[in-house]
CSV table of C-alpha atoms in Angstrom, one decimal:
chain,number,residue,atom,x,y,z
D,1,MET,CA,0.0,0.0,0.0
D,2,THR,CA,1.4,3.4,-0.9
D,3,ASP,CA,1.1,6.5,1.2
D,4,THR,CA,-1.2,8.3,-1.3
D,5,VAL,CA,-5.0,7.9,-1.8
D,6,THR,CA,-5.9,6.7,-5.3
D,7,ARG,CA,-8.4,8.4,-7.4
D,8,GLU,CA,-11.0,5.8,-6.7
D,9,GLN,CA,-11.2,7.0,-3.1
D,10,LEU,CA,-11.7,10.6,-4.0
D,11,ASP,CA,-15.2,11.9,-4.7
D,12,ALA,CA,-15.8,15.5,-5.7
D,13,ARG,CA,-19.4,16.7,-5.6
D,14,TYR,CA,-21.5,19.8,-5.9
D,15,LEU,CA,-24.5,20.0,-3.6
D,16,GLY,CA,-27.4,22.3,-3.3
D,17,ARG,CA,-29.3,24.6,-5.7
D,18,PRO,CA,-27.8,26.1,-8.9
D,19,GLY,CA,-26.1,29.4,-8.2
D,20,ALA,CA,-25.3,28.5,-4.7
D,21,ARG,CA,-23.9,25.0,-5.1
D,22,VAL,CA,-21.4,23.8,-2.5
D,23,PHE,CA,-18.2,22.0,-3.5
D,24,SER,CA,-17.2,19.0,-1.4
D,25,LEU,CA,-14.3,16.6,-1.8
D,26,SER,CA,-14.5,13.3,0.0
D,27,PHE,CA,-11.5,11.1,0.9
D,28,GLN,CA,-12.6,7.6,1.8
D,29,PRO,CA,-10.6,4.7,3.1
D,30,ARG,CA,-10.3,1.5,1.0
D,31,ASP,CA,-12.4,-0.5,3.5
D,32,ALA,CA,-15.5,0.4,5.6
D,33,ALA,CA,-14.9,3.7,7.3
D,34,ARG,CA,-14.5,3.8,11.1
D,35,GLY,CA,-16.1,7.2,11.1
D,36,GLN,CA,-16.6,10.4,9.1
D,37,VAL,CA,-15.0,13.8,9.5
D,38,LEU,CA,-16.0,17.1,7.9
D,39,TYR,CA,-13.5,19.9,7.6
D,40,LEU,CA,-14.8,23.4,8.3
D,41,PRO,CA,-12.2,25.8,7.0
D,42,PRO,CA,-11.3,29.2,8.5
D,43,PHE,CA,-12.0,32.5,7.0
D,44,ALA,CA,-10.4,34.5,4.1
D,45,GLU,CA,-6.6,34.3,3.9
D,46,GLU,CA,-6.4,31.8,6.7
D,47,MET,CA,-8.6,29.5,4.6
D,48,ASN,CA,-6.0,29.5,1.8
D,49,ARG,CA,-3.1,29.1,4.1
D,50,CYS,CA,-4.6,25.9,5.6
D,51,ARG,CA,-5.5,24.2,2.3
D,52,ALA,CA,-2.3,22.1,2.1
D,53,LEU,CA,-2.6,21.0,5.7
D,54,ALA,CA,-6.3,20.1,5.2
D,55,SER,CA,-5.6,17.9,2.2
D,56,ALA,CA,-2.6,16.2,3.9
D,57,GLN,CA,-4.7,15.5,7.0
D,58,ALA,CA,-7.7,14.3,4.9
D,59,ARG,CA,-5.3,11.7,3.3
D,60,GLN,CA,-4.0,10.8,6.7
D,61,PHE,CA,-7.6,10.3,8.0
D,62,ALA,CA,-8.3,8.0,5.0
D,63,MET,CA,-5.2,6.0,5.7
D,64,ALA,CA,-6.3,5.6,9.3
D,65,GLY,CA,-9.7,4.3,8.2
D,66,TYR,CA,-11.7,7.5,8.6
D,67,GLY,CA,-13.6,9.2,5.7
D,68,CYS,CA,-12.8,12.9,5.5
D,69,THR,CA,-14.7,15.5,3.5
D,70,LEU,CA,-13.4,18.9,2.6
D,71,MET,CA,-15.8,21.7,1.6
D,72,ASP,CA,-15.8,25.3,0.5
D,73,TYR,CA,-18.4,27.6,1.9
D,74,CYS,CA,-20.5,29.5,-0.7
D,75,GLY,CA,-18.5,32.5,-2.1
D,76,THR,CA,-15.2,30.8,-1.4
D,77,GLY,CA,-13.0,28.3,-3.2
D,78,ASP,CA,-14.7,26.1,-5.8
D,79,SER,CA,-18.2,26.8,-4.5
D,80,GLU,CA,-20.7,29.1,-6.2
D,81,GLY,CA,-21.8,32.5,-4.9
D,82,GLN,CA,-20.3,35.9,-4.3
D,83,PHE,CA,-18.2,36.3,-1.1
D,84,GLU,CA,-19.5,39.9,-0.7
D,85,ASP,CA,-23.1,38.6,-0.4
D,86,VAL,CA,-22.8,35.6,1.9
D,87,THR,CA,-24.2,35.5,5.4
D,88,LEU,CA,-23.6,33.3,8.4
D,89,GLU,CA,-26.9,31.5,7.7
D,90,ASP,CA,-25.8,30.7,4.2
D,91,TRP,CA,-22.6,29.1,5.5
D,92,LEU,CA,-24.6,27.1,8.2
D,93,GLY,CA,-26.9,26.0,5.4
D,94,ASN,CA,-23.9,24.8,3.4
D,95,ILE,CA,-22.6,22.8,6.3
D,96,ASP,CA,-26.0,21.3,6.7
D,97,GLU,CA,-26.1,20.2,3.1
D,98,VAL,CA,-22.8,18.5,3.3
D,99,VAL,CA,-23.6,16.8,6.7
D,100,GLU,CA,-26.9,15.6,5.2
D,101,ASP,CA,-25.0,14.2,2.2
D,102,ILE,CA,-22.4,12.4,4.4
D,103,HIS,CA,-25.3,11.0,6.6
D,104,GLN,CA,-27.1,9.7,3.5
D,105,ARG,CA,-24.1,8.1,2.0
D,106,HIS,CA,-22.4,6.7,5.1
D,107,GLY,CA,-25.2,6.4,7.6
D,108,GLN,CA,-23.6,8.6,10.2
D,109,ALA,CA,-23.0,12.3,10.9
D,110,PRO,CA,-19.4,13.4,10.8
D,111,VAL,CA,-17.1,14.7,13.5
D,112,LEU,CA,-16.6,18.4,12.7
D,113,TRP,CA,-13.0,19.4,12.3
D,114,GLY,CA,-12.5,23.2,12.4
D,115,ILE,CA,-9.5,25.3,12.0
D,116,ARG,CA,-9.5,28.8,13.5
D,117,SER,CA,-12.8,30.5,12.8
D,118,GLY,CA,-14.1,27.2,11.3
D,119,CYS,CA,-14.3,26.1,15.0
D,120,LEU,CA,-16.9,28.8,15.8
D,121,LEU,CA,-19.0,27.4,12.9
D,122,ALA,CA,-18.4,23.9,14.1
D,123,GLY,CA,-19.5,24.7,17.7
D,124,LEU,CA,-22.6,26.7,16.5
D,125,TYR,CA,-23.6,24.0,14.1
D,126,ALA,CA,-23.1,21.1,16.6
D,127,SER,CA,-25.2,22.9,19.2
D,128,SER,CA,-28.2,22.8,17.0
D,129,ALA,CA,-27.6,20.0,14.4
D,130,SER,CA,-30.5,17.9,13.1
D,131,HIS,CA,-28.2,14.8,13.1
D,132,PRO,CA,-26.3,14.6,16.4
D,133,ILE,CA,-22.6,15.4,15.8
D,134,PRO,CA,-20.3,12.7,17.3
D,135,GLY,CA,-17.5,15.1,18.3
D,136,LEU,CA,-15.5,18.2,17.6
D,137,LEU,CA,-11.8,18.4,16.6
D,138,LEU,CA,-10.8,22.1,17.0
D,139,LEU,CA,-7.4,23.2,15.7
D,140,GLN,CA,-6.1,26.6,17.1
D,141,PRO,CA,-9.8,27.6,17.6
D,142,VAL,CA,-11.0,31.1,17.5
D,143,ALA,CA,-12.9,31.0,20.8
D,144,SER,CA,-14.3,34.5,20.6
D,145,GLY,CA,-16.0,35.9,17.5
D,146,LYS,CA,-15.8,39.4,19.1
D,147,ARG,CA,-12.0,39.2,19.4
D,148,PHE,CA,-11.7,37.7,15.9
D,149,VAL,CA,-13.6,40.5,14.3
D,150,ARG,CA,-11.7,43.0,16.3
D,151,GLN,CA,-8.5,41.6,14.8
D,152,LEU,CA,-10.0,42.1,11.3
D,153,VAL,CA,-11.0,45.7,12.2
D,154,ARG,CA,-7.5,46.3,13.4
D,155,GLN,CA,-6.1,44.9,10.3
D,156,ARG,CA,-8.1,47.5,8.3
D,157,ILE,CA,-6.9,50.3,10.7
D,158,ALA,CA,-3.3,49.0,10.4
D,159,ALA,CA,-3.6,49.1,6.6
D,160,GLY,CA,-4.3,52.8,6.9
D,161,VAL,CA,-1.3,53.2,9.2
D,162,GLU,CA,1.0,51.3,6.8
D,163,ARG,CA,-0.1,53.2,3.8
D,164,GLY,CA,0.1,56.5,5.6
D,165,SER,CA,-3.5,57.2,4.5
D,166,GLY,CA,-6.3,58.5,6.7
D,167,GLN,CA,-7.3,56.2,9.5
D,168,ILE,CA,-10.8,54.8,9.9
D,169,SER,CA,-12.1,54.1,13.4
D,170,SER,CA,-13.7,50.9,14.7
D,171,ASP,CA,-17.0,52.8,15.2
D,172,GLU,CA,-16.9,54.0,11.6
D,173,ILE,CA,-16.3,50.4,10.3
D,174,HIS,CA,-19.3,49.1,12.4
D,175,ARG,CA,-21.5,51.9,11.1
D,176,LEU,CA,-20.7,50.9,7.5
D,177,TRP,CA,-21.4,47.3,8.3
D,178,GLU,CA,-24.7,48.1,10.0
D,179,ASP,CA,-25.7,50.1,6.9
D,180,GLY,CA,-25.2,46.9,4.9
D,181,GLN,CA,-22.0,47.9,3.2
D,182,SER,CA,-19.0,45.6,2.9
D,183,LEU,CA,-15.5,46.8,3.5
D,184,GLU,CA,-12.2,45.6,2.1
D,185,ILE,CA,-9.9,43.9,4.7
D,186,GLY,CA,-6.7,42.4,3.5
D,187,GLY,CA,-8.0,41.8,0.0
D,188,TYR,CA,-11.4,40.4,1.0
D,189,SER,CA,-14.7,42.2,1.3
D,190,PRO,CA,-16.9,40.3,3.7
D,191,SER,CA,-20.5,41.5,4.0
D,192,GLY,CA,-21.4,43.6,7.1
D,193,ALA,CA,-24.1,41.0,7.9
D,194,LEU,CA,-21.4,38.2,8.1
D,195,MET,CA,-19.1,40.3,10.2
D,196,LEU,CA,-21.8,41.4,12.7
D,197,ALA,CA,-23.0,37.8,13.0
D,198,LEU,CA,-19.5,36.4,13.5
D,199,GLU,CA,-18.9,39.0,16.2
D,200,GLN,CA,-21.8,37.5,18.3
D,201,LEU,CA,-20.3,34.0,18.3
D,202,GLU,CA,-18.6,32.7,21.5
D,203,LEU,CA,-17.4,29.1,21.5
D,204,THR,CA,-18.0,28.9,25.3
D,205,ALA,CA,-21.6,29.9,24.9
D,206,PHE,CA,-22.7,27.0,22.7
D,207,LYS,CA,-24.5,24.1,24.3
D,208,LEU,CA,-22.1,21.2,23.8
D,209,PRO,CA,-22.4,19.0,26.8
D,210,ASP,CA,-21.2,15.4,26.6
D,211,LEU,CA,-19.7,16.1,23.2
D,212,PRO,CA,-16.1,14.7,22.8
D,213,LEU,CA,-14.0,17.8,22.1
D,214,LEU,CA,-10.4,17.7,21.1
D,215,TRP,CA,-8.7,21.1,21.3
D,216,LEU,CA,-5.3,21.4,19.5
D,217,GLU,CA,-3.4,24.5,20.5
D,218,HIS,CA,-0.2,26.0,19.1
D,219,VAL,CA,2.5,26.9,21.7
D,220,ASN,CA,5.9,28.4,21.2
D,221,GLU,CA,8.9,26.0,21.2
D,222,GLY,CA,9.6,24.9,24.8
D,223,GLN,CA,6.2,26.0,26.2
D,224,VAL,CA,3.8,23.3,27.4
D,225,GLU,CA,0.9,25.5,28.5
D,226,PRO,CA,-1.5,27.5,26.3
D,227,GLY,CA,-1.8,31.3,26.7
D,228,LEU,CA,-4.2,33.0,29.1
D,229,ALA,CA,-7.1,33.5,26.7
D,230,THR,CA,-7.1,29.8,25.7
D,231,ALA,CA,-6.9,28.7,29.4
D,232,GLN,CA,-9.9,30.9,30.2
D,233,ALA,CA,-11.9,29.5,27.3
D,234,LEU,CA,-11.1,25.9,28.4
D,235,ALA,CA,-12.1,26.7,32.0
D,236,ALA,CA,-15.4,28.2,30.8
D,237,LEU,CA,-16.1,25.1,28.7
D,238,ARG,CA,-15.4,22.9,31.6
D,239,ALA,CA,-17.7,25.0,33.8
D,240,ALA,CA,-20.4,24.5,31.2
D,241,GLY,CA,-20.1,20.7,31.5
D,242,VAL,CA,-17.9,20.2,28.4
D,243,ARG,CA,-14.8,18.0,28.8
D,244,PRO,CA,-12.3,19.4,26.3
D,245,GLU,CA,-9.2,17.4,25.8
D,246,LEU,CA,-6.2,19.7,25.2
D,247,HIS,CA,-3.2,18.8,23.1
D,248,CYS,CA,-0.4,21.3,22.4
D,249,PHE,CA,1.9,21.4,19.4
D,250,SER,CA,4.6,23.7,18.1
D,251,GLY,CA,6.1,24.4,14.7
D,252,PRO,CA,5.1,26.9,12.2
D,253,ALA,CA,1.7,28.7,12.7
D,254,ILE,CA,0.6,28.0,9.2
D,255,TRP,CA,-2.7,29.9,9.4
D,256,GLN,CA,-0.8,33.1,9.8
D,257,LEU,CA,2.2,32.5,7.5
D,258,ASN,CA,2.1,33.7,4.0
D,259,GLU,CA,4.6,31.1,2.9
D,260,ARG,CA,3.7,27.5,2.9
D,261,ALA,CA,5.6,25.5,5.4
D,262,ALA,CA,5.6,21.8,6.4
D,263,THR,CA,3.9,20.9,9.6
D,264,PRO,CA,5.3,17.5,10.6
D,265,GLU,CA,4.7,18.0,14.3
D,266,LEU,CA,1.0,18.6,13.9
D,267,LEU,CA,0.5,15.9,11.4
D,268,GLN,CA,2.3,13.5,13.7
D,269,LEU,CA,0.1,14.5,16.7
D,270,LEU,CA,-3.1,14.0,14.5
D,271,LYS,CA,-1.7,10.6,13.5
D,272,GLU,CA,-1.3,9.6,17.1
D,273,LEU,CA,-4.8,10.8,17.9
D,274,TYR,CA,-6.3,8.8,15.0
D,275,PRO,CA,-4.0,5.7,15.0
D,276,LEU,CA,-4.1,3.0,12.4
I,1,MET,CA,12.4,38.8,30.4
I,2,ASP,CA,13.2,42.5,29.8
I,3,THR,CA,11.1,44.5,27.3
I,4,LEU,CA,13.8,44.5,24.6
I,5,ALA,CA,14.0,40.7,24.8
I,6,LEU,CA,10.2,40.4,24.7
I,7,THR,CA,10.0,42.7,21.7
I,8,ARG,CA,12.7,40.7,19.9
I,9,SER,CA,10.8,37.5,20.6
I,10,ILE,CA,7.4,39.0,19.4
I,11,LEU,CA,9.1,40.3,16.2
I,12,LYS,CA,10.8,36.9,15.6
I,13,THR,CA,7.6,35.0,15.9
I,14,ASN,CA,5.3,37.3,14.0
I,15,LEU,CA,7.7,38.3,11.2
I,16,GLN,CA,9.2,34.7,11.0
I,17,LEU,CA,12.6,36.4,11.0
I,18,ASP,CA,15.4,34.6,13.0
I,19,GLU,CA,17.6,37.7,12.9
I,20,ALA,CA,15.0,39.6,14.9
I,21,ALA,CA,16.5,37.8,17.9
I,22,HIS,CA,19.5,40.1,17.6
I,23,PHE,CA,17.8,43.4,16.7
I,24,ASP,CA,19.0,46.6,18.4
I,25,ARG,CA,16.8,49.5,19.3
I,26,ASP,CA,17.7,51.5,16.2
I,27,VAL,CA,16.6,48.8,13.7
I,28,ALA,CA,13.9,50.4,11.5
I,29,LEU,CA,10.7,48.5,11.1
I,30,LEU,CA,7.7,50.0,9.2
I,31,GLY,CA,8.7,50.8,5.7
I,32,ALA,CA,12.1,49.2,6.1
I,33,LEU,CA,11.2,45.5,6.5
I,34,PRO,CA,9.2,43.8,3.7
I,35,GLU,CA,7.7,41.5,6.2
I,36,PHE,CA,6.0,44.4,7.9
I,37,ASN,CA,2.4,44.8,6.7
I,38,SER,CA,-1.1,45.4,8.1
I,39,LEU,CA,-1.4,41.7,8.9
I,40,THR,CA,1.9,41.5,10.9
I,41,ILE,CA,1.0,44.7,12.7
I,42,THR,CA,-2.3,43.1,13.7
I,43,SER,CA,-0.7,39.9,14.9
I,44,ILE,CA,2.1,41.8,16.8
I,45,LEU,CA,-0.6,43.8,18.6
I,46,ALA,CA,-2.5,40.6,19.5
I,47,THR,CA,0.7,39.0,20.7
I,48,ILE,CA,1.6,42.0,22.9
I,49,GLU,CA,-1.9,41.7,24.5
I,50,ASP,CA,-1.5,38.0,25.0
I,51,GLU,CA,2.0,38.2,26.5
I,52,THR,CA,1.4,41.1,28.8
I,53,GLY,CA,-2.3,40.9,29.6
I,54,CYS,CA,-2.7,44.6,28.5
I,55,GLU,CA,-5.4,45.9,26.2
I,56,ILE,CA,-4.6,48.1,23.2
I,57,HIS,CA,-7.3,50.5,22.0
I,58,ASP,CA,-7.8,51.1,18.3
I,59,ASP,CA,-7.0,54.8,18.6
I,60,GLU,CA,-3.6,54.0,20.0
I,61,ILE,CA,-2.5,52.3,16.8
I,62,SER,CA,-0.2,54.7,14.9
I,63,ALA,CA,2.8,54.5,12.6
I,64,ASP,CA,5.0,56.0,15.3
I,65,ILE,CA,4.8,52.8,17.4
I,66,PHE,CA,6.3,50.7,14.5
I,67,GLU,CA,9.0,53.1,13.4
I,68,SER,CA,11.8,51.1,15.0
I,69,VAL,CA,12.5,48.4,17.5
I,70,GLY,CA,13.1,51.2,20.1
I,71,THR,CA,9.7,52.8,19.6
I,72,LEU,CA,8.0,49.5,19.9
I,73,VAL,CA,9.9,48.7,23.1
I,74,ASP,CA,8.8,52.1,24.5
I,75,PHE,CA,5.2,51.4,23.6
I,76,ILE,CA,5.2,48.0,25.3
I,77,ASP,CA,6.9,49.7,28.4
I,78,GLU,CA,4.1,52.3,28.5
I,79,LYS,CA,1.5,49.5,28.3
I,80,LEU,CA,3.3,47.6,31.2
I,81,ALA,CA,3.6,50.8,33.4
């Protein structure tokens, strides 16, 4: 057996209605799958930076006997729709379509595997899914939508600083969003509706009791404990009856690097968590 | 860790530049290093908040902070005061 998945095990599909069709790519093991996993990508540039890791891990899942499906939300990647027009409800609808498809074809709902802001969508979807979700795998999760959107707002402000052009304030950006306008941030123009909805999401507020939750957190070389914000989010989850299992890894923080880098440490950790 | 060492560590991580570990105060940043852009500014500010527990307000963000290693050290010192 080689280390690569043959074409027979890959299945690319478009789901949903014309004009808003969702692209999904399924990696299935040669024999009956031990379980299914659905990858929920992060947002904007982070989505692109994580593509290589997502494909590599999807193959690794298939090698370990798990089916893994990758998807693009509407307005991103190979899915239809305009990014400037999409709302959070659209994306939740996309996830629902893919989960439903996996359920129909494999008889079970998938574990949701999120990276960064994809984890917020995973938590939100799992808290109200029609098919019970068997677990969450959260990689460097964005725990607070408010903090996440604040970073994007800052990036817009910092762009003004960098270019030496006039600065726009956080209040002005929010006013534009509330007026239904989109604003360019780092080359992407998300709708105001999407940004204002993301801002309301808090991972610790979702109802996720008894759901197996793996939390993979990046730490600097030599560190063994996550930072303060992550420790607080984990404590809040535990207080809400969730039992998150924390695993730390180091190496390149690929979601924030513009250059692609190998991630052997992380892939090794995932291999240990999903052994042959 | 003194503030210069902390600043070097923050720059090394966020710019992915090993030589940042040896930067002196007079090394110019914004406009001088190609790695310095709106995204790295944002991630540097977030790391300062994470590492020091301080909160940086949007109206504090200006080009002056990122002029050189020294101005960034002074800004972090102010936030720690």
